[in-house]
Amino acid sequence: PHHFRDREIHPDSTPFTGLTVAESERRLILSTLQRVRGNKRECAKELGIGYNTLWRKLKDYQQRGRGRRPINT
């Protein structure tokens, strides 16, 4: 997304160091969803992914028991 283009990323300073890509993605999605107060469309927009993609990922997290219940389901 555009808001990440100008930011320098330092591997040692990221909050997801030592996690798998899948776990990092899950945490990023859930934290973004919380920050936008459960607005899935806004969350998808901020993450640069489609709404349906976000919905499928949240459904998968629920089925695997790896995420809290999505807000506004």
Backbone as ProteinMPNN parsed JSONL, in Angstrom:
{"seq_chain_A": "PHHFRDREIHPDSTPFTGLTVAESERRLILSTLQRVRGNKRECAKELGIGYNTLWRKLKDYQQRGRGRRPINT", "coords_chain_A": {"N_chain_A": [[0.816, -1.197, 0.0], [0.274, 2.328, -0.436], [1.029, 3.87, 1.837], [3.144, 2.524, 2.929], [5.266, 2.738, 1.24], [7.137, 4.85, 1.515], [8.407, 4.323, 3.862], [11.175, 3.224, 5.689], [12.226, -0.013, 6.359], [13.464, -1.792, 9.035], [14.767, -4.823, 9.695], [15.386, -5.802, 12.336], [13.805, -4.261, 13.981], [11.155, -4.787, 13.659], [7.875, -5.733, 14.803], [7.24, -8.353, 14.321], [9.34, -10.09, 14.207], [10.914, -13.213, 14.01], [8.636, -14.725, 13.677], [6.46, -16.849, 11.722], [5.61, -16.22, 8.272], [2.871, -16.523, 7.826], [1.825, -16.278, 10.447], [2.659, -13.699, 11.067], [1.198, -12.281, 9.163], [-1.422, -12.871, 10.033], [-1.442, -11.616, 12.56], [-1.029, -8.949, 11.786], [-3.341, -8.465, 10.25], [-5.382, -8.85, 12.199], [-4.692, -6.887, 14.103], [-4.93, -4.569, 12.592], [-7.631, -4.689, 11.944], [-8.721, -4.358, 14.483], [-7.823, -1.754, 15.035], [-9.264, -0.245, 13.173], [-11.703, -0.471, 14.21], [-13.233, -2.773, 13.622], [-14.162, -2.454, 11.038], [-14.371, -3.999, 8.172], [-14.111, -3.414, 5.436], [-12.593, -1.039, 5.439], [-10.318, -2.026, 6.704], [-9.384, -3.945, 4.82], [-8.831, -2.194, 2.721], [-6.788, -0.581, 3.845], [-4.824, -2.529, 4.158], [-4.344, -3.209, 1.578], [-5.561, -5.314, 0.273], [-8.154, -7.365, -1.17], [-11.625, -7.16, -0.212], [-13.022, -9.623, -0.145], [-10.898, -11.406, 0.065], [-9.882, -10.723, 2.59], [-12.123, -11.431, 4.149], [-12.201, -14.239, 3.707], [-9.772, -14.988, 4.901], [-10.226, -14.25, 7.597], [-12.341, -15.963, 8.174], [-11.023, -18.412, 7.934], [-9.191, -18.153, 10.064], [-10.959, -18.229, 12.215], [-12.031, -20.844, 11.955], [-9.794, -22.362, 12.424], [-9.311, -21.684, 14.965], [-7.545, -19.679, 15.591], [-7.912, -17.016, 15.771], [-9.605, -14.183, 17.122], [-13.162, -13.787, 17.304], [-14.362, -12.258, 14.409], [-15.252, -8.819, 14.29], [-18.463, -7.362, 13.828], [-19.702, -9.402, 12.276]], "CA_chain_A": [[0.0, 0.0, 0.0], [1.017, 3.569, -0.601], [1.579, 4.402, 3.071], [4.356, 1.788, 3.286], [6.302, 2.971, 0.242], [8.167, 5.794, 1.952], [8.959, 3.934, 5.158], [12.295, 2.304, 5.703], [11.971, -1.12, 7.277], [14.655, -2.386, 9.621], [14.353, -6.154, 10.16], [15.511, -6.009, 13.782], [12.876, -3.421, 14.73], [9.768, -5.132, 13.361], [7.249, -6.476, 15.9], [6.946, -9.721, 13.896], [10.594, -10.817, 14.069], [10.913, -14.571, 14.55], [7.361, -15.391, 13.408], [6.269, -17.277, 10.341], [4.904, -15.241, 7.441], [1.436, -16.692, 8.075], [1.5, -15.721, 11.759], [2.835, -12.251, 10.952], [0.034, -11.798, 8.409], [-2.593, -12.973, 10.912], [-1.354, -10.561, 13.568], [-1.212, -7.668, 11.118], [-4.753, -8.355, 9.901], [-6.194, -8.682, 13.405], [-4.406, -5.591, 14.736], [-5.515, -3.536, 11.73], [-9.081, -4.784, 12.131], [-9.017, -3.746, 15.782], [-7.574, -0.318, 14.935], [-10.341, 0.385, 12.394], [-12.927, -0.778, 14.961], [-14.003, -3.85, 13.018], [-14.625, -2.123, 9.69], [-13.629, -4.908, 7.283], [-13.775, -2.733, 4.173], [-11.48, -0.138, 5.723], [-9.171, -2.89, 6.995], [-8.895, -4.469, 3.543], [-8.274, -1.067, 1.978], [-5.502, -0.221, 4.453], [-3.849, -3.601, 3.931], [-4.119, -3.363, 0.141], [-6.094, -6.598, -0.184], [-9.572, -7.317, -1.463], [-12.546, -7.455, 0.883], [-13.289, -11.064, -0.122], [-9.68, -12.054, 0.573], [-9.894, -10.515, 4.036], [-13.213, -12.236, 4.701], [-11.772, -15.652, 3.692], [-8.717, -15.174, 5.904], [-10.854, -14.2, 8.915], [-13.106, -17.209, 8.323], [-10.027, -19.459, 8.165], [-8.688, -17.996, 11.424], [-12.013, -18.709, 13.123], [-12.128, -22.294, 11.853], [-8.587, -22.946, 13.017], [-9.227, -21.258, 16.356], [-6.348, -18.853, 15.745], [-8.23, -15.594, 15.811], [-10.828, -13.903, 17.853], [-14.315, -13.632, 16.423], [-14.351, -10.959, 13.713], [-16.262, -7.854, 14.711], [-19.49, -7.05, 12.819], [-19.916, -10.549, 11.397]], "C_chain_A": [[0.855, 1.255, 0.0], [1.651, 4.085, 0.684], [2.819, 3.645, 3.548], [5.524, 2.122, 2.368], [7.446, 3.837, 0.744], [8.824, 5.428, 3.27], [10.107, 2.961, 4.977], [12.004, 1.211, 6.722], [13.292, -1.71, 7.724], [14.257, -3.717, 10.222], [14.411, -6.36, 11.665], [14.485, -5.233, 14.597], [11.414, -3.765, 14.462], [9.177, -5.945, 14.502], [7.016, -7.951, 15.566], [8.204, -10.563, 13.707], [10.487, -12.19, 14.725], [9.62, -15.336, 14.316], [7.324, -15.884, 11.969], [5.55, -16.171, 9.575], [3.41, -15.315, 7.718], [1.022, -16.074, 9.409], [1.649, -14.208, 11.758], [1.642, -11.629, 10.235], [-1.21, -11.796, 9.292], [-2.589, -11.845, 11.941], [-1.579, -9.182, 12.971], [-2.683, -7.447, 10.775], [-5.592, -8.08, 11.14], [-5.934, -7.345, 14.096], [-4.986, -4.444, 13.909], [-7.026, -3.523, 11.885], [-9.492, -4.143, 13.451], [-8.874, -2.223, 15.706], [-8.677, 0.416, 14.18], [-11.713, 0.021, 12.96], [-13.84, -1.758, 14.232], [-14.508, -3.581, 11.618], [-13.792, -2.919, 8.676], [-13.241, -4.245, 5.969], [-12.587, -1.785, 4.352], [-10.202, -0.928, 5.992], [-8.553, -3.41, 5.698], [-8.221, -3.368, 2.73], [-6.902, -0.688, 2.519], [-4.423, -1.26, 4.187], [-3.541, -3.813, 2.453], [-4.547, -4.719, -0.381], [-7.589, -6.44, -0.438], [-10.412, -7.69, -0.24], [-12.802, -8.958, 0.981], [-12.085, -11.852, 0.397], [-9.611, -11.928, 2.085], [-10.938, -11.402, 4.696], [-12.807, -13.714, 4.784], [-10.701, -15.912, 4.749], [-9.303, -15.171, 7.316], [-11.653, -15.475, 9.18], [-12.149, -18.37, 8.62], [-9.471, -19.374, 9.587], [-9.693, -18.517, 12.437], [-12.063, -20.232, 13.136], [-10.941, -22.982, 12.501], [-8.433, -22.572, 14.483], [-8.05, -20.358, 16.628], [-6.654, -17.373, 15.797], [-9.461, -15.376, 16.652], [-11.957, -13.724, 16.853], [-14.268, -12.281, 15.74], [-15.513, -10.076, 14.181], [-17.198, -7.59, 13.544], [-19.71, -8.179, 11.831], [-21.385, -10.698, 11.087]], "O_chain_A": [[2.021, 1.229, 0.393], [2.723, 4.688, 0.627], [3.48, 4.089, 4.487], [6.668, 1.812, 2.698], [8.606, 3.576, 0.425], [9.704, 6.145, 3.745], [10.018, 2.002, 4.211], [11.576, 1.503, 7.839], [14.134, -2.08, 6.905], [13.479, -3.746, 11.175], [13.547, -7.042, 12.216], [14.305, -5.511, 15.782], [10.522, -3.098, 14.986], [9.874, -6.756, 15.111], [6.631, -8.722, 16.444], [8.143, -11.638, 13.11], [10.024, -12.31, 15.859], [9.516, -16.495, 14.72], [8.062, -15.399, 11.111], [4.948, -15.284, 10.181], [2.75, -14.282, 7.834], [-0.016, -15.417, 9.493], [0.851, -13.506, 12.38], [1.136, -10.584, 10.644], [-1.969, -10.826, 9.296], [-3.612, -11.197, 12.165], [-2.242, -8.34, 13.575], [-3.211, -6.356, 10.989], [-6.424, -7.173, 11.134], [-6.865, -6.734, 14.621], [-5.477, -3.461, 14.465], [-7.635, -2.455, 11.95], [-10.511, -3.455, 13.517], [-9.702, -1.49, 16.247], [-8.995, 1.561, 14.5], [-12.739, 0.177, 12.298], [-15.06, -1.599, 14.223], [-15.223, -4.412, 11.059], [-12.657, -2.556, 8.366], [-12.155, -4.494, 5.446], [-11.687, -1.74, 3.513], [-9.123, -0.533, 5.549], [-7.34, -3.323, 5.505], [-7.171, -3.585, 2.126], [-5.959, -0.495, 1.751], [-3.253, -0.921, 4.012], [-2.59, -4.515, 2.11], [-3.983, -5.227, -1.35], [-8.209, -5.485, 0.031], [-9.97, -8.431, 0.639], [-12.798, -9.511, 2.081], [-12.25, -12.855, 1.093], [-9.32, -12.899, 2.783], [-10.655, -12.053, 5.701], [-13.038, -14.367, 5.802], [-10.725, -16.945, 5.418], [-8.921, -15.998, 8.144], [-11.637, -16.0, 10.293], [-12.442, -19.214, 9.467], [-9.296, -20.399, 10.246], [-9.319, -19.174, 13.408], [-12.129, -20.844, 14.202], [-11.078, -24.069, 13.063], [-7.542, -23.073, 15.169], [-7.589, -20.268, 17.766], [-5.736, -16.556, 15.86], [-10.26, -16.289, 16.861], [-11.704, -13.528, 15.664], [-14.147, -11.256, 16.41], [-16.617, -10.561, 14.43], [-16.768, -7.596, 12.391], [-19.89, -7.919, 10.641], [-21.772, -11.611, 10.358]]}, "name": "protein", "num_of_chains": 1, "seq": "PHHFRDREIHPDSTPFTGLTVAESERRLILSTLQRVRGNKRECAKELGIGYNTLWRKLKDYQQRGRGRRPINT"}
